[in-house]
PDB file of C-alpha atoms in Angstrom:
ATOM      1  CA  MET A 162       8.778  24.487  -3.852  1.00 59.00           C
ATOM      2  CA  GLY A 163       6.415  25.498  -6.632  1.00 64.00           C
ATOM      3  CA  LEU A 164       3.199  24.889  -4.701  1.00 71.00           C
ATOM      4  CA  GLU A 165       0.096  26.309  -6.354  1.00 74.00           C
ATOM      5  CA  LEU A 166      -1.988  28.791  -4.367  1.00 75.00           C
ATOM      6  CA  SER A 167      -4.884  26.331  -4.302  1.00 74.00           C
ATOM      7  CA  ALA A 168      -2.620  23.673  -2.775  1.00 73.00           C
ATOM      8  CA  ILE A 169      -1.255  26.129  -0.216  1.00 76.00           C
ATOM      9  CA  GLY A 170      -4.791  27.133   0.732  1.00 81.00           C
ATOM     10  CA  ARG A 171      -5.836  23.515   1.195  1.00 83.00           C
ATOM     11  CA  ILE A 172      -2.775  22.785   3.328  1.00 83.00           C
ATOM     12  CA  LEU A 173      -3.374  25.835   5.526  1.00 83.00           C
ATOM     13  CA  ASP A 174      -7.018  24.857   5.965  1.00 81.00           C
ATOM     14  CA  MET A 175      -5.883  21.447   7.174  1.00 85.00           C
ATOM     15  CA  TYR A 176      -3.025  22.717   9.326  1.00 82.00           C
ATOM     16  CA  PRO A 177      -3.646  26.370  10.301  1.00 86.00           C
ATOM     17  CA  GLU A 178      -0.762  26.191  12.777  1.00 86.00           C
ATOM     18  CA  LEU A 179       1.540  26.615   9.784  1.00 84.00           C
ATOM     19  CA  LEU A 180       0.414  30.255   9.616  1.00 82.00           C
ATOM     20  CA  THR A 181       2.284  30.979  12.835  1.00 84.00           C
ATOM     21  CA  ALA A 182       5.184  28.581  12.269  1.00 85.00           C
ATOM     22  CA  ASP A 183       8.678  30.014  11.917  1.00 86.00           C
ATOM     23  CA  PRO A 184       9.810  29.175   8.365  1.00 85.00           C
ATOM     24  CA  TYR A 185      13.481  28.937   9.326  1.00 90.00           C
ATOM     25  CA  ASP A 186      13.033  26.913  12.507  1.00 90.00           C
ATOM     26  CA  ASP A 187       9.982  24.796  11.671  1.00 88.00           C
ATOM     27  CA  VAL A 188       9.548  24.401   7.913  1.00 89.00           C
ATOM     28  CA  TYR A 189      12.893  24.730   6.144  1.00 93.00           C
ATOM     29  CA  PRO A 190      14.534  21.974   8.244  1.00 94.00           C
ATOM     30  CA  ILE A 191      11.855  19.561   7.010  1.00 94.00           C
ATOM     31  CA  PHE A 192      12.521  20.515   3.392  1.00 93.00           C
ATOM     32  CA  ASP A 193      16.233  20.036   4.050  1.00 95.00           C
ATOM     33  CA  PHE A 194      15.551  16.620   5.610  1.00 96.00           C
ATOM     34  CA  LEU A 195      13.511  15.487   2.605  1.00 96.00           C
ATOM     35  CA  LEU A 196      16.125  16.754   0.190  1.00 95.00           C
ATOM     36  CA  HIS A 197      19.323  15.527   1.856  1.00 95.00           C
ATOM     37  CA  ALA A 198      18.449  12.693   4.255  1.00 96.00           C
ATOM     38  CA  VAL A 199      15.552  11.098   2.384  1.00 96.00           C
ATOM     39  CA  GLN A 200      17.211  12.188  -0.878  1.00 95.00           C
ATOM     40  CA  LEU A 201      14.066  13.173  -2.686  1.00 95.00           C
ATOM     41  CA  PRO A 202      14.790  15.019  -5.929  1.00 93.00           C
ATOM     42  CA  PHE A 203      13.933  18.700  -5.499  1.00 91.00           C
ATOM     43  CA  ARG A 204      10.995  18.500  -7.920  1.00 89.00           C
ATOM     44  CA  GLU A 205       9.540  15.555  -5.966  1.00 92.00           C
ATOM     45  CA  ILE A 206       9.339  17.426  -2.653  1.00 92.00           C
ATOM     46  CA  ARG A 207       6.345  19.393  -3.917  1.00 90.00           C
ATOM     47  CA  LYS A 208       4.533  16.154  -4.797  1.00 92.00           C
ATOM     48  CA  SER A 209       5.400  14.696  -1.415  1.00 94.00           C
ATOM     49  CA  ILE A 210       3.984  17.706   0.451  1.00 92.00           C
ATOM     50  CA  ILE A 211       0.797  17.787  -1.620  1.00 91.00           C
ATOM     51  CA  ARG A 212       0.289  14.068  -1.070  1.00 92.00           C
ATOM     52  CA  CYS A 213       0.932  14.264   2.676  1.00 93.00           C
ATOM     53  CA  PRO A 214       0.983  17.829   4.048  1.00 93.00           C
ATOM     54  CA  ARG A 215       1.068  16.400   7.559  1.00 94.00           C
ATOM     55  CA  ILE A 216       4.819  16.070   7.046  1.00 95.00           C
ATOM     56  CA  LEU A 217       5.096  19.842   7.499  1.00 92.00           C
ATOM     57  CA  VAL A 218       3.694  19.704  11.037  1.00 94.00           C
ATOM     58  CA  SER A 219       5.468  16.514  12.129  1.00 95.00           C
ATOM     59  CA  ASP A 220       8.319  16.839  14.591  1.00 94.00           C
ATOM     60  CA  LEU A 221      11.626  16.235  12.895  1.00 95.00           C
ATOM     61  CA  GLY A 222      13.415  14.774  15.907  1.00 94.00           C
ATOM     62  CA  THR A 223      10.706  12.610  17.454  1.00 95.00           C
ATOM     63  CA  GLN A 224       8.700  11.579  14.381  1.00 96.00           C
ATOM     64  CA  LEU A 225      10.293  11.956  10.962  1.00 97.00           C
ATOM     65  CA  LYS A 226      13.879  10.950  11.715  1.00 97.00           C
ATOM     66  CA  PRO A 227      13.086   7.854  13.858  1.00 97.00           C
ATOM     67  CA  THR A 228      10.563   6.614  11.309  1.00 97.00           C
ATOM     68  CA  PHE A 229      13.004   7.217   8.472  1.00 98.00           C
ATOM     69  CA  GLU A 230      15.646   5.197  10.331  1.00 97.00           C
ATOM     70  CA  PHE A 231      13.169   2.355  10.859  1.00 97.00           C
ATOM     71  CA  LEU A 232      12.147   2.334   7.194  1.00 97.00           C
ATOM     72  CA  THR A 233      15.783   2.428   6.120  1.00 97.00           C
ATOM     73  CA  GLU A 234      16.561  -0.604   8.283  1.00 96.00           C
ATOM     74  CA  LEU A 235      13.504  -2.320   6.825  1.00 96.00           C
ATOM     75  CA  GLY A 236      15.002  -1.965   3.361  1.00 96.00           C
ATOM     76  CA  PHE A 237      13.738   1.299   1.905  1.00 97.00           C
ATOM     77  CA  VAL A 238      17.134   2.096   0.402  1.00 95.00           C
ATOM     78  CA  GLY A 239      18.692   2.067  -3.049  1.00 93.00           C
ATOM     79  CA  PRO A 240      16.112   1.072  -5.667  1.00 93.00           C
ATOM     80  CA  ASN A 241      13.525   0.760  -2.879  1.00 95.00           C
ATOM     81  CA  LYS A 242      14.191   4.155  -1.300  1.00 95.00           C
ATOM     82  CA  LEU A 243      11.301   6.429  -0.378  1.00 96.00           C
ATOM     83  CA  THR A 244       9.675   8.429  -3.159  1.00 95.00           C
ATOM     84  CA  SER A 245       7.061  11.169  -3.245  1.00 94.00           C
ATOM     85  CA  GLN A 246       4.505   8.343  -3.299  1.00 94.00           C
ATOM     86  CA  THR A 247       5.771   6.688  -0.122  1.00 96.00           C
ATOM     87  CA  THR A 248       7.049   9.543   2.065  1.00 96.00           C
ATOM     88  CA  LEU A 249       3.622   9.543   3.721  1.00 96.00           C
ATOM     89  CA  LEU A 250       4.970   6.582   5.706  1.00 97.00           C
ATOM     90  CA  LEU A 251       7.205   9.045   7.550  1.00 97.00           C
ATOM     91  CA  VAL A 252       4.265  10.389   9.554  1.00 97.00           C
ATOM     92  CA  SER A 253       3.376   6.919  10.876  1.00 96.00           C
ATOM     93  CA  SER A 254       4.325   5.901  14.392  1.00 96.00           C
ATOM     94  CA  VAL A 255       6.908   3.132  14.440  1.00 97.00           C
ATOM     95  CA  GLU A 256       5.658   1.554  17.652  1.00 95.00           C
ATOM     96  CA  SER A 257       1.894   1.882  17.254  1.00 94.00           C
ATOM     97  CA  THR A 258       1.461   1.717  13.477  1.00 95.00           C
ATOM     98  CA  LEU A 259       4.342   0.200  11.519  1.00 97.00           C
ATOM     99  CA  LYS A 260       5.680  -2.521  13.812  1.00 96.00           C
ATOM    100  CA  PRO A 261       2.245  -3.978  14.699  1.00 95.00           C
ATOM    101  CA  LYS A 262       1.497  -4.585  11.019  1.00 96.00           C
ATOM    102  CA  ILE A 263       4.783  -6.343  10.448  1.00 96.00           C
ATOM    103  CA  ASP A 264       4.338  -8.327  13.659  1.00 96.00           C
ATOM    104  CA  TYR A 265       0.845  -9.372  12.567  1.00 96.00           C
ATOM    105  CA  LEU A 266       2.088 -10.759   9.255  1.00 96.00           C
ATOM    106  CA  VAL A 267       4.994 -12.535  10.941  1.00 96.00           C
ATOM    107  CA  GLY A 268       2.535 -13.919  13.483  1.00 95.00           C
ATOM    108  CA  LEU A 269       0.648 -15.625  10.660  1.00 93.00           C
ATOM    109  CA  GLY A 270       3.698 -17.754  10.014  1.00 93.00           C
ATOM    110  CA  ILE A 271       5.279 -15.676   7.256  1.00 95.00           C
ATOM    111  CA  GLU A 272       9.038 -15.371   7.685  1.00 96.00           C
ATOM    112  CA  TYR A 273      10.299 -11.876   8.532  1.00 96.00           C
ATOM    113  CA  ASP A 274      12.384 -11.678   5.351  1.00 96.00           C
ATOM    114  CA  ASP A 275       9.305 -12.569   3.302  1.00 97.00           C
ATOM    115  CA  VAL A 276       7.265  -9.894   5.091  1.00 97.00           C
ATOM    116  CA  ARG A 277      10.045  -7.412   4.433  1.00 96.00           C
ATOM    117  CA  ASN A 278      10.028  -8.264   0.730  1.00 96.00           C
ATOM    118  CA  MET A 279       6.242  -7.986   0.632  1.00 96.00           C
ATOM    119  CA  VAL A 280       6.367  -4.509   2.155  1.00 97.00           C
ATOM    120  CA  LEU A 281       9.103  -3.332  -0.191  1.00 96.00           C
ATOM    121  CA  ARG A 282       7.127  -4.566  -3.191  1.00 94.00           C
ATOM    122  CA  SER A 283       3.874  -3.105  -1.902  1.00 95.00           C
ATOM    123  CA  PRO A 284       4.558  -0.248   0.580  1.00 96.00           C
ATOM    124  CA  GLY A 285       0.833   0.340   0.931  1.00 94.00           C
ATOM    125  CA  LEU A 286       0.788  -2.667   3.266  1.00 96.00           C
ATOM    126  CA  LEU A 287       2.130  -0.367   5.970  1.00 96.00           C
ATOM    127  CA  THR A 288      -0.875   1.944   5.625  1.00 95.00           C
ATOM    128  CA  PHE A 289      -3.607  -0.701   5.950  1.00 96.00           C
ATOM    129  CA  SER A 290      -5.482  -1.431   9.160  1.00 95.00           C
ATOM    130  CA  VAL A 291      -4.980  -4.850  10.730  1.00 96.00           C
ATOM    131  CA  GLU A 292      -8.576  -5.035  11.950  1.00 96.00           C
ATOM    132  CA  ASN A 293     -10.303  -3.467   8.948  1.00 96.00           C
ATOM    133  CA  ASN A 294      -8.113  -4.799   6.156  1.00 97.00           C
ATOM    134  CA  TYR A 295      -5.681  -7.605   6.944  1.00 97.00           C
ATOM    135  CA  ARG A 296      -7.882  -9.680   9.199  1.00 97.00           C
ATOM    136  CA  PRO A 297     -11.133  -9.806   7.154  1.00 97.00           C
ATOM    137  CA  LYS A 298      -9.347 -10.223   3.830  1.00 98.00           C
ATOM    138  CA  LEU A 299      -7.120 -12.990   5.143  1.00 96.00           C
ATOM    139  CA  GLU A 300     -10.079 -14.750   6.732  1.00 97.00           C
ATOM    140  CA  TYR A 301     -11.939 -14.741   3.427  1.00 97.00           C
ATOM    141  CA  PHE A 302      -8.849 -15.769   1.489  1.00 97.00           C
ATOM    142  CA  LEU A 303      -7.967 -18.687   3.746  1.00 95.00           C
ATOM    143  CA  LYS A 304     -11.466 -19.964   4.536  1.00 95.00           C
ATOM    144  CA  GLU A 305     -13.582 -19.179   1.487  1.00 95.00           C
ATOM    145  CA  MET A 306     -10.937 -19.206  -1.236  1.00 95.00           C
ATOM    146  CA  ASN A 307      -8.925 -22.059   0.306  1.00 94.00           C
ATOM    147  CA  GLY A 308      -5.816 -20.011  -0.366  1.00 94.00           C
ATOM    148  CA  ASN A 309      -2.391 -20.417   1.156  1.00 93.00           C
ATOM    149  CA  LEU A 310       0.064 -17.851   2.430  1.00 94.00           C
ATOM    150  CA  ASP A 311       2.530 -18.532  -0.376  1.00 95.00           C
ATOM    151  CA  GLU A 312       0.061 -16.867  -2.742  1.00 95.00           C
ATOM    152  CA  ILE A 313      -0.066 -13.801  -0.497  1.00 95.00           C
ATOM    153  CA  LYS A 314       3.727 -13.674  -0.386  1.00 95.00           C
ATOM    154  CA  ARG A 315       3.817 -13.698  -4.181  1.00 95.00           C
ATOM    155  CA  PHE A 316       0.997 -11.173  -4.521  1.00 96.00           C
ATOM    156  CA  PRO A 317       0.836  -8.871  -1.461  1.00 96.00           C
ATOM    157  CA  GLN A 318      -1.169  -6.395  -3.545  1.00 96.00           C
ATOM    158  CA  TYR A 319      -4.154  -8.599  -2.672  1.00 97.00           C
ATOM    159  CA  PHE A 320      -4.716  -6.387   0.377  1.00 97.00           C
ATOM    160  CA  SER A 321      -5.119  -3.268  -1.754  1.00 96.00           C
ATOM    161  CA  PHE A 322      -8.326  -4.489  -3.418  1.00 97.00           C
ATOM    162  CA  ASN A 323     -11.815  -3.924  -2.049  1.00 97.00           C
ATOM    163  CA  LEU A 324     -13.088  -7.047  -0.296  1.00 97.00           C
ATOM    164  CA  GLU A 325     -16.780  -6.728  -1.142  1.00 96.00           C
ATOM    165  CA  LYS A 326     -16.687  -5.053  -4.540  1.00 95.00           C
ATOM    166  CA  ARG A 327     -13.805  -6.902  -6.125  1.00 97.00           C
ATOM    167  CA  ILE A 328     -12.427  -9.876  -4.189  1.00 97.00           C
ATOM    168  CA  LYS A 329     -15.696 -11.523  -3.133  1.00 97.00           C
ATOM    169  CA  ARG A 330     -17.587 -10.596  -6.273  1.00 96.00           C
ATOM    170  CA  ARG A 331     -14.990 -12.002  -8.654  1.00 96.00           C
ATOM    171  CA  HIS A 332     -14.236 -15.063  -6.570  1.00 97.00           C
ATOM    172  CA  ARG A 333     -17.926 -15.979  -6.416  1.00 95.00           C
ATOM    173  CA  LEU A 334     -18.293 -15.577 -10.176  1.00 93.00           C
ATOM    174  CA  LEU A 335     -15.369 -17.923 -10.701  1.00 94.00           C
ATOM    175  CA  MET A 336     -16.786 -20.454  -8.255  1.00 94.00           C
ATOM    176  CA  GLU A 337     -20.195 -20.388  -9.953  1.00 93.00           C
ATOM    177  CA  HIS A 338     -18.549 -21.596 -13.140  1.00 90.00           C
ATOM    178  CA  GLY A 339     -15.948 -23.882 -11.563  1.00 90.00           C
ATOM    179  CA  ILE A 340     -13.031 -21.789 -12.750  1.00 90.00           C
ATOM    180  CA  LEU A 341      -9.702 -21.299 -10.991  1.00 90.00           C
ATOM    181  CA  MET A 342      -7.603 -18.210 -11.623  1.00 90.00           C
ATOM    182  CA  PRO A 343      -4.351 -16.912 -10.064  1.00 92.00           C
ATOM    183  CA  LEU A 344      -4.837 -13.929  -7.760  1.00 95.00           C
ATOM    184  CA  PRO A 345      -3.129 -11.381 -10.069  1.00 95.00           C
ATOM    185  CA  ASP A 346      -5.260 -12.459 -13.044  1.00 93.00           C
ATOM    186  CA  MET A 347      -8.379 -12.360 -10.921  1.00 95.00           C
ATOM    187  CA  LEU A 348      -7.830  -8.951  -9.335  1.00 96.00           C
ATOM    188  CA  LYS A 349      -5.508  -6.708 -11.318  1.00 95.00           C
ATOM    189  CA  VAL A 350      -7.545  -6.352 -14.497  1.00 95.00           C
ATOM    190  CA  SER A 351     -10.523  -4.068 -15.056  1.00 95.00           C
ATOM    191  CA  ASP A 352     -14.087  -5.384 -14.836  1.00 93.00           C
ATOM    192  CA  GLY A 353     -14.282  -5.523 -18.617  1.00 93.00           C
ATOM    193  CA  GLU A 354     -11.056  -7.496 -18.944  1.00 94.00           C
ATOM    194  CA  PHE A 355     -12.104  -9.836 -16.154  1.00 94.00           C
ATOM    195  CA  ASN A 356     -15.423 -10.542 -17.858  1.00 92.00           C
ATOM    196  CA  VAL A 357     -13.608 -11.294 -21.118  1.00 92.00           C
ATOM    197  CA  GLN A 358     -11.265 -13.717 -19.335  1.00 91.00           C
ATOM    198  CA  LEU A 359     -14.218 -15.372 -17.634  1.00 90.00           C
ATOM    199  CA  LEU A 360     -16.059 -15.803 -20.934  1.00 90.00           C
ATOM    200  CA  GLU A 361     -12.965 -17.210 -22.645  1.00 88.00           C
ATOM    201  CA  LYS A 362     -12.441 -19.774 -19.894  1.00 86.00           C
ATOM    202  CA  ARG A 363     -16.100 -20.798 -20.010  1.00 86.00           C
ATOM    203  CA  LEU A 364     -15.857 -21.307 -23.768  1.00 85.00           C
ATOM    204  CA  GLN A 365     -12.701 -23.374 -23.290  1.00 83.00           C
ATOM    205  CA  MET A 366     -14.555 -25.582 -20.818  1.00 81.00           C
ATOM    206  CA  VAL A 367     -17.397 -26.097 -23.306  1.00 78.00           C
ATOM    207  CA  GLU A 368     -14.936 -26.977 -26.067  1.00 75.00           C
ATOM    208  CA  LYS A 369     -13.250 -29.574 -23.857  1.00 76.00           C
ATOM    209  CA  ARG A 370     -16.592 -31.211 -23.123  1.00 75.00           C
ATOM    210  CA  LEU A 371     -17.334 -31.459 -26.838  1.00 75.00           C
ATOM    211  CA  LEU A 372     -14.051 -33.180 -27.652  1.00 64.00           C
TER     212      LEU A 372
END
């Protein structure tokens, strides 16, 4: 698979049981699964393993295949099919990890189809903790930012940004100056670009007062 020795060493340090695994019975079937069932291009399998070596020690029948079936039904097919960036989802438990996150979002009042589209647009949603990510960020968004769920549906990447260092900090700066800004404009840009936008909007406000 073209793995560098340093990568192999790191993987074996993390999962020493691979040293005693049977390549033909334990490892090759997983490569075959990634290549033919998941349909990862051969060159992408290496990236997938480096990104999530846990795949190599996950049971094919009880973990990888059931999760792949669930993700396929969710819509990870065609242009949304799994890539080397998202195959890490395969090691997640359907019942204790993936479904609870979807159920939580649906429980907020977001339609299932909208949740499905959110997840397909931002697969990282399936890796975030409900208690440590969803709940505190939604509470701040709804109570402090007076946001509505339609904004979250349009920009699910909101959950990928740090609450203290980016979301709260930038929102408070905007509030100090009485400025409103769409979530993508507020969060996606670098600190430098955000500061430039903030300055431009403040200057526009001054100009309007002078007219």
